[in-house]
């Protein structure tokens, strides 16, 4: 390539005790291009970026920025040298205002640095927002704003550093489609200015649309760098997984039986769910689609007693049940895999065994007092085998496992309570392609065993590929119901926009 | 028509809901004001000029420590060492400002030091104690509760040893120089309604203004709030987390030092028990004033109101002839009530 590179990371290596996290990885970003970085979770994308930012100290290799070798010791140093990052997990001071967050770490001062100038801060914030067409009140307190707006603030912040290199780490995970278009406009603008963009995402459609080059990593190693124009989705998957994935979804074999669950007019007291009615059959996989904030999660959490119901009835095998609290729901044979695995799913610093048995402790009681280590060990062994969890041992801290394996541990946890109805909220979020397939297989197997499954997902292909029927939520209401085998993405999207 | 009336009804309901939440969120203030009015009815002297000046003076005495500790609470921390730091700096201030030539003078070889020097010494000692706390909190990521519990005990030993030093031999440090007494308890203000307003009220006002400026107008203040709100966000934005933590605790320490200097003269007879449990009153005042243990939230005006309310109640209880033994029960109740109300604002109903 005749253009000189803006950023070159050459032969970067990083070792953690027992793991080679990065092994001779190179990445070259040209000015005025978007360079996508892809790989399964645990492939080393984040580690590579953390080495760039000085959050981790690299063991080997060199980084050249604009022709000069650099070695940042902190994110502050990286920012000052024109390298900024939009973090995947929103790192914001929620009790503070938008502009306080935007200028955090570099407040404009007057009076010889003694005083922060709100005036300059406010003016610059408005300038940036105008330039990026962001419509957010600079004085609004962060915690009062929806996640997508907070994400736009984070993006504006990265842009405001006048950076030469901007890293976007999964920026679209909480954005609606209109906002994604907005983000792409911003990225194109930055590209035209000559910035180098590193774009990390799992969403292949996005990658193929927005990026110029694609680098693919696997197991801490560089696999390939190709122009995006020469790649197809299947090719990317093949490079990421390292083997052919003949299909993204396993064949469906579940058979439906009688109606087991009947929900009539369910509404939330504090949440926006209104008058949802539906049925679930034995052995059926029922999908719930909808945009973010449409009330998908609310259906599951109202059903499970996490949220307070305002009205409506739930009938299990024709008998009225209440499910006022999760405890009651579990007794009635429900299980809920929550949306935010790290926040409400795993007990990060506890080990696999404790994470596995936590919902089922009373069945390990001996004489009603003491827990049987032997039984807990057996059940955990069963879960590790049945779910095919990759872990060194039962006493490994769960946070050290990959997202997919953590998810399997939690599914295993719930299966031990012998549930009849499984509520799965985004079961494959933040899980890599290979592991997703295994989760789909697990879900289909469970339906085969006669469990009723309700599954919420924001990925439409996944709903179409795995579910039998799909309920579409819109603005807190049930907008329609479609047969997964006959519907199309277009039909679902139309329904999802019905009450917006 | 029916739709309109429905809308109206919905609006009215929303309004009554809002009024209710307004009342609940300010319940503590409302109760305290009602209590103050009730006390004034039982004992009209409560609203006499002398009583009001007394309330204001006591508020001024307790305010600096509360302003300091509030910063630690904004960082989701606390500071249990405040009381002992006040005690130590009070004893040191008093010992350096005893009447020259008096037989019980702790350090006979040192004359009476100039007052500004003693203020600086007291605040510097406080700042060093605070920096010590802040270093352990920021560097080793220990919970401030643990760090300051340790410091509190360490300071007590230092205090016990200090009062036995020199000629003092464990006696109460008194016989203070007149310049010290008049600097703190005297008044440069004209009498208002026949009442003297002591100088330490003026000092408290100046410190409040200074702290307001630091909290709201400086980079350090904004960094402190950001850090309390989300440490990781502050770190990736380039804030020096360790230094900010040390400075917050250190500033708090300087405030305890100043409180110690004031208390030395205000109490007049200083022992190893001076300052005991000051931190509890200061923390209670902050909580009442809306400085949240959730972190990143708090206002200087809230702290002033918190300290004032607490003093109002204590002085009121005495004047209403309520059994003194009950005061701790009331204090405890207020703290629990205030915290529960505070958390209610941050709980999201599902």
Coordinates of C-alpha atoms in Angstrom, one line a residue, chain A residues 87-438:
Chain A
X87 CA -15.5 1.5 25.5
X88 CA -17.8 -1.4 25.2
X89 CA -19.0 -1.1 28.7
X90 CA -20.2 2.4 29.4
X91 CA -17.8 4.0 31.8
X92 CA -19.5 7.1 32.8
X93 CA -20.0 9.1 36.0
X94 CA -23.8 8.7 36.1
X95 CA -24.5 11.2 38.8
X96 CA -22.8 13.9 36.8
X97 CA -23.9 16.0 33.8
X98 CA -23.2 15.3 30.2
X99 CA -20.6 18.0 29.8
X100 CA -18.9 17.1 33.1
X101 CA -18.5 13.6 31.6
X102 CA -17.4 14.9 28.2
X103 CA -14.5 16.9 29.6
X104 CA -13.6 14.7 32.5
X105 CA -9.8 14.5 32.9
X106 CA -9.2 17.8 30.9
X107 CA -11.6 20.4 32.2
X108 CA -11.0 23.8 30.6
X109 CA -9.8 26.2 33.3
X110 CA -9.5 29.9 33.8
X111 CA -7.8 32.0 36.4
X112 CA -4.5 30.3 36.0
X113 CA -5.9 26.8 36.2
X114 CA -7.7 27.5 39.5
X115 CA -11.2 27.5 38.2
X116 CA -13.1 25.3 35.8
X117 CA -14.9 27.4 33.2
X118 CA -18.5 26.2 32.7
X119 CA -18.8 28.7 29.9
X120 CA -16.0 27.3 27.8
X121 CA -17.1 23.8 28.6
X122 CA -20.7 24.5 27.5
X123 CA -19.6 26.2 24.3
X124 CA -17.3 23.4 23.3
X125 CA -19.9 20.8 24.1
X126 CA -22.4 22.5 21.9
X127 CA -19.9 22.8 19.1
X128 CA -19.2 19.2 19.1
X129 CA -22.8 18.1 19.4
X130 CA -23.7 20.4 16.5
X131 CA -20.9 19.0 14.4
X132 CA -21.9 15.4 15.1
X133 CA -25.7 16.2 15.0
X134 CA -26.1 14.8 18.5
X135 CA -29.2 16.2 20.2
X136 CA -28.5 15.7 23.9
X137 CA -28.9 18.4 26.6
X138 CA -25.3 19.1 27.8
X139 CA -26.6 19.9 31.3
X140 CA -28.7 16.7 31.7
X141 CA -27.6 14.2 34.4
X142 CA -26.3 11.0 32.8
X143 CA -28.5 8.7 34.9
X144 CA -31.7 10.3 33.6
X145 CA -30.8 9.4 30.0
X146 CA -31.4 6.3 28.0
X147 CA -28.4 4.0 27.3
X148 CA -28.3 4.8 23.6
X149 CA -28.0 8.6 24.3
X150 CA -25.3 7.9 26.8
X151 CA -23.5 5.8 24.2
X152 CA -23.7 8.8 21.8
X153 CA -22.1 11.0 24.5
X154 CA -19.3 8.5 24.8
X155 CA -18.8 8.6 21.1
X156 CA -18.8 12.4 21.1
X157 CA -16.3 12.3 23.8
X158 CA -13.9 10.1 21.9
X159 CA -14.3 12.3 18.8
X160 CA -13.7 15.5 20.9
X161 CA -10.1 14.5 21.7
X162 CA -9.3 15.3 18.1
X163 CA -7.9 11.9 17.9
X164 CA -6.0 10.4 14.9
X165 CA -7.0 6.9 16.0
X166 CA -10.4 6.0 17.4
X167 CA -11.2 2.6 18.6
X168 CA -14.9 1.6 18.7
X169 CA -15.4 -1.5 20.9
X170 CA -18.8 -2.9 20.1
X171 CA -20.4 0.5 19.8
X172 CA -23.8 -0.6 18.4
X173 CA -24.8 -3.1 21.1
X174 CA -27.2 -0.7 22.7
X175 CA -28.2 1.5 19.7
X176 CA -31.4 1.4 17.7
X177 CA -31.2 1.2 14.0
X178 CA -31.6 4.9 13.4
X179 CA -28.8 5.5 15.9
X180 CA -26.6 3.0 14.2
X181 CA -27.1 5.0 10.9
X182 CA -26.2 8.1 12.8
X183 CA -23.0 6.4 14.2
X184 CA -22.1 5.3 10.7
X185 CA -22.4 8.9 9.4
X186 CA -20.1 10.0 12.2
X187 CA -17.6 7.3 11.3
X188 CA -17.7 8.3 7.7
X189 CA -17.1 11.9 8.6
X190 CA -14.1 10.9 10.7
X191 CA -12.8 8.7 7.9
X192 CA -13.1 11.7 5.5
X193 CA -11.0 13.7 7.9
X194 CA -8.2 11.2 7.7
X195 CA -8.7 9.5 11.0
X196 CA -7.9 5.8 11.4
X197 CA -10.8 3.9 12.9
X198 CA -10.5 0.5 14.6
X199 CA -13.9 -1.0 14.7
X200 CA -14.6 -4.1 16.9
X201 CA -17.9 -5.8 16.4
X202 CA -19.6 -9.2 16.3
X203 CA -22.2 -8.0 13.8
X204 CA -20.9 -9.1 10.4
X205 CA -23.4 -7.1 8.4
X206 CA -22.1 -4.0 10.0
X207 CA -18.5 -4.9 9.5
X208 CA -19.0 -5.6 5.8
X209 CA -20.8 -2.3 5.4
X210 CA -18.6 0.1 7.2
X211 CA -15.0 -1.2 7.0
X212 CA -12.3 -1.0 4.5
X213 CA -10.0 -3.6 5.9
X214 CA -10.7 -6.5 8.2
X215 CA -8.2 -8.2 10.5
X216 CA -9.3 -11.5 12.0
X217 CA -7.8 -13.0 15.1
X218 CA -8.1 -16.4 16.7
X219 CA -6.7 -17.7 20.0
X220 CA -4.4 -14.7 20.4
X221 CA -3.0 -15.0 17.0
X222 CA -3.3 -13.0 13.8
X223 CA -5.2 -15.0 11.2
X224 CA -5.7 -12.7 8.2
X225 CA -6.0 -9.2 7.1
X226 CA -8.1 -8.6 3.9
X227 CA -9.9 -5.8 2.2
X228 CA -13.5 -6.0 3.3
X229 CA -14.7 -6.0 -0.3
X230 CA -13.1 -9.4 -0.9
X231 CA -14.8 -11.0 2.2
X232 CA -18.1 -12.7 2.6
X233 CA -19.9 -13.5 5.9
X234 CA -19.2 -17.2 5.5
X235 CA -15.6 -16.5 4.8
X236 CA -15.3 -14.4 8.0
X237 CA -16.9 -17.1 10.1
X238 CA -14.6 -19.7 8.6
X239 CA -11.5 -17.6 9.4
X240 CA -12.8 -16.8 12.9
X241 CA -13.8 -20.3 13.9
X242 CA -11.0 -22.0 11.9
X243 CA -13.3 -24.6 10.5
X244 CA -16.3 -24.7 8.2
X245 CA -19.6 -23.9 9.8
X246 CA -22.0 -25.5 7.4
X247 CA -24.9 -23.9 9.1
X248 CA -25.3 -21.2 11.7
X249 CA -28.2 -23.1 13.3
X250 CA -28.6 -26.8 14.2
X251 CA -31.5 -28.7 12.6
X252 CA -34.8 -28.4 14.6
X253 CA -36.2 -31.6 15.9
X254 CA -38.5 -30.5 18.7
X255 CA -42.2 -31.6 18.8
X256 CA -44.9 -29.5 20.4
X257 CA -47.4 -30.9 22.8
X258 CA -50.3 -29.5 24.8
X259 CA -50.5 -26.0 26.1
X260 CA -48.7 -25.7 29.4
X261 CA -48.7 -22.0 30.1
X262 CA -51.4 -19.5 29.4
X263 CA -50.9 -15.8 30.0
X264 CA -53.9 -13.4 29.9
X265 CA -53.6 -9.6 29.9
X266 CA -50.3 -9.3 31.8
X267 CA -49.3 -5.7 32.6
X268 CA -46.5 -4.3 34.6
X269 CA -47.0 -1.9 37.5
X270 CA -43.8 0.2 37.1
X271 CA -42.8 -1.0 33.7
X272 CA -44.3 -0.4 30.3
X273 CA -45.6 -3.8 29.6
X274 CA -49.3 -3.6 28.7
X275 CA -51.9 -6.4 28.4
X276 CA -49.8 -9.2 27.0
X277 CA -51.6 -12.4 26.3
X278 CA -50.1 -15.6 24.8
X279 CA -49.8 -19.4 25.2
X280 CA -46.8 -21.7 25.4
X281 CA -46.9 -25.4 24.5
X282 CA -44.8 -28.3 25.8
X283 CA -41.7 -28.7 23.7
X284 CA -42.2 -25.3 22.0
X285 CA -39.6 -22.6 21.5
X286 CA -41.4 -19.3 21.6
X287 CA -39.4 -16.3 20.5
X288 CA -39.9 -12.7 21.6
X289 CA -38.7 -10.0 19.1
X290 CA -38.8 -6.2 19.3
X291 CA -36.6 -3.2 19.5
X292 CA -34.7 -2.2 22.6
X293 CA -37.1 -0.9 25.2
X294 CA -40.1 -2.5 23.5
X295 CA -40.9 -4.6 26.6
X296 CA -39.3 -7.9 25.6
X297 CA -37.4 -8.3 28.8
X298 CA -40.4 -7.1 30.8
X299 CA -42.5 -10.1 29.5
X300 CA -40.0 -12.5 31.1
X301 CA -39.4 -10.6 34.3
X302 CA -43.1 -10.0 35.0
X303 CA -43.7 -13.7 34.4
X304 CA -40.9 -14.6 36.7
X305 CA -41.9 -12.2 39.5
X306 CA -38.8 -10.0 39.3
X307 CA -41.1 -7.1 38.3
X308 CA -44.4 -6.3 39.9
X309 CA -47.5 -7.1 37.9
X310 CA -50.4 -4.8 37.7
X311 CA -52.9 -7.2 36.4
X312 CA -53.5 -10.3 34.3
X313 CA -53.5 -14.0 35.0
X314 CA -51.0 -16.8 34.6
X315 CA -52.2 -20.3 34.2
X316 CA -49.9 -23.3 34.5
X317 CA -51.6 -26.5 33.3
X318 CA -54.9 -24.7 33.6
X319 CA -54.3 -23.8 37.3
X320 CA -54.0 -20.2 38.3
X321 CA -50.5 -19.3 39.7
X322 CA -49.2 -16.0 41.0
X323 CA -45.4 -15.9 40.6
X324 CA -45.1 -12.8 42.9
X325 CA -41.4 -13.4 43.6
X326 CA -38.7 -15.3 41.8
X327 CA -38.8 -17.9 44.7
X328 CA -42.4 -18.6 44.0
X329 CA -41.7 -18.8 40.2
X330 CA -38.9 -21.3 40.8
X331 CA -41.2 -23.4 43.0
X332 CA -43.7 -23.4 40.1
X333 CA -41.1 -24.7 37.7
X334 CA -39.9 -21.6 36.0
X335 CA -36.2 -20.6 35.4
X336 CA -34.9 -17.3 34.1
X337 CA -31.6 -16.8 32.3
X338 CA -31.1 -13.0 32.8
X339 CA -30.1 -10.6 30.1
X340 CA -27.1 -9.1 31.8
X341 CA -25.0 -12.1 32.6
X342 CA -22.2 -10.3 34.4
X343 CA -24.6 -8.2 36.5
X344 CA -27.4 -10.6 37.3
X345 CA -26.2 -14.0 36.2
X346 CA -22.9 -15.1 37.5
X347 CA -21.3 -14.7 40.9
X348 CA -18.0 -13.7 39.4
X349 CA -15.5 -14.4 42.2
X350 CA -17.2 -17.7 43.2
X351 CA -16.3 -21.0 41.6
X352 CA -18.1 -23.1 39.1
X353 CA -19.6 -25.4 41.7
X354 CA -21.0 -22.7 43.8
X355 CA -22.4 -21.0 40.7
X356 CA -24.0 -24.3 39.6
X357 CA -25.7 -25.3 42.8
X358 CA -26.9 -22.0 44.1
X359 CA -30.5 -22.2 42.9
X360 CA -30.9 -25.8 44.0
X361 CA -29.3 -25.8 47.5
X362 CA -32.2 -27.3 49.4
X363 CA -31.9 -30.6 47.5
X364 CA -28.4 -31.1 48.8
X365 CA -29.4 -30.8 52.5
X366 CA -28.6 -33.8 54.7
X367 CA -31.0 -34.0 57.6
X368 CA -32.1 -30.4 56.8
X369 CA -28.9 -28.9 58.2
X370 CA -25.7 -29.6 56.3
X371 CA -25.1 -29.4 52.6
X372 CA -23.7 -32.6 51.0
X373 CA -20.4 -31.8 49.2
X374 CA -20.6 -35.1 47.4
X375 CA -24.0 -34.5 45.9
X376 CA -23.1 -30.9 44.9
X377 CA -19.9 -32.2 43.2
X378 CA -21.9 -34.9 41.3
X379 CA -24.4 -32.4 40.1
X380 CA -21.7 -30.0 39.0
X381 CA -19.9 -32.8 37.2
X382 CA -23.2 -33.7 35.4
X383 CA -23.6 -30.0 34.4
X384 CA -20.1 -29.7 33.1
X385 CA -20.6 -32.8 31.0
X386 CA -24.1 -32.2 29.8
X387 CA -23.5 -28.6 28.9
X388 CA -20.0 -29.4 27.6
X389 CA -18.5 -26.6 29.7
X390 CA -14.8 -26.1 29.1
X391 CA -13.2 -25.5 32.5
X392 CA -10.0 -26.7 34.2
X393 CA -12.0 -27.8 37.3
X394 CA -15.1 -27.2 39.4
X395 CA -13.2 -24.8 41.7
X396 CA -12.3 -22.4 38.9
X397 CA -13.6 -18.9 39.4
X398 CA -16.5 -18.4 36.9
X399 CA -15.3 -15.0 35.8
X400 CA -12.2 -16.6 34.3
X401 CA -14.3 -18.6 31.8
X402 CA -15.4 -17.3 28.4
X403 CA -18.9 -15.8 28.0
X404 CA -20.2 -18.9 26.3
X405 CA -19.0 -21.2 29.0
X406 CA -20.4 -18.9 31.7
X407 CA -23.7 -19.0 30.0
X408 CA -23.6 -22.8 29.9
X409 CA -22.9 -22.9 33.7
X410 CA -26.0 -20.8 34.3
X411 CA -28.2 -22.9 32.0
X412 CA -26.8 -25.9 33.9
X413 CA -27.7 -24.2 37.2
X414 CA -31.3 -23.8 36.1
X415 CA -31.6 -27.3 34.7
X416 CA -30.8 -28.7 38.2
X417 CA -34.0 -27.1 39.5
X418 CA -35.9 -29.3 37.0
X419 CA -37.8 -26.5 35.5
X420 CA -40.8 -26.9 33.2
X421 CA -40.6 -23.5 31.6
X422 CA -37.3 -21.9 30.7
X423 CA -37.2 -18.1 30.2
X424 CA -34.1 -17.2 28.2
X425 CA -33.2 -13.5 27.9
X426 CA -30.6 -12.9 25.1
X427 CA -29.1 -16.3 25.7
X428 CA -26.2 -15.8 23.2
X429 CA -25.3 -12.1 23.9
X430 CA -21.6 -11.6 23.9
X431 CA -20.9 -15.2 23.0
X432 CA -18.8 -16.2 20.0
X433 CA -20.0 -17.8 16.9
X434 CA -18.9 -21.3 17.6
X435 CA -20.3 -21.3 21.2
X436 CA -23.6 -19.8 19.9
X437 CA -24.2 -22.9 17.9
X438 CA -23.7 -25.0 21.0

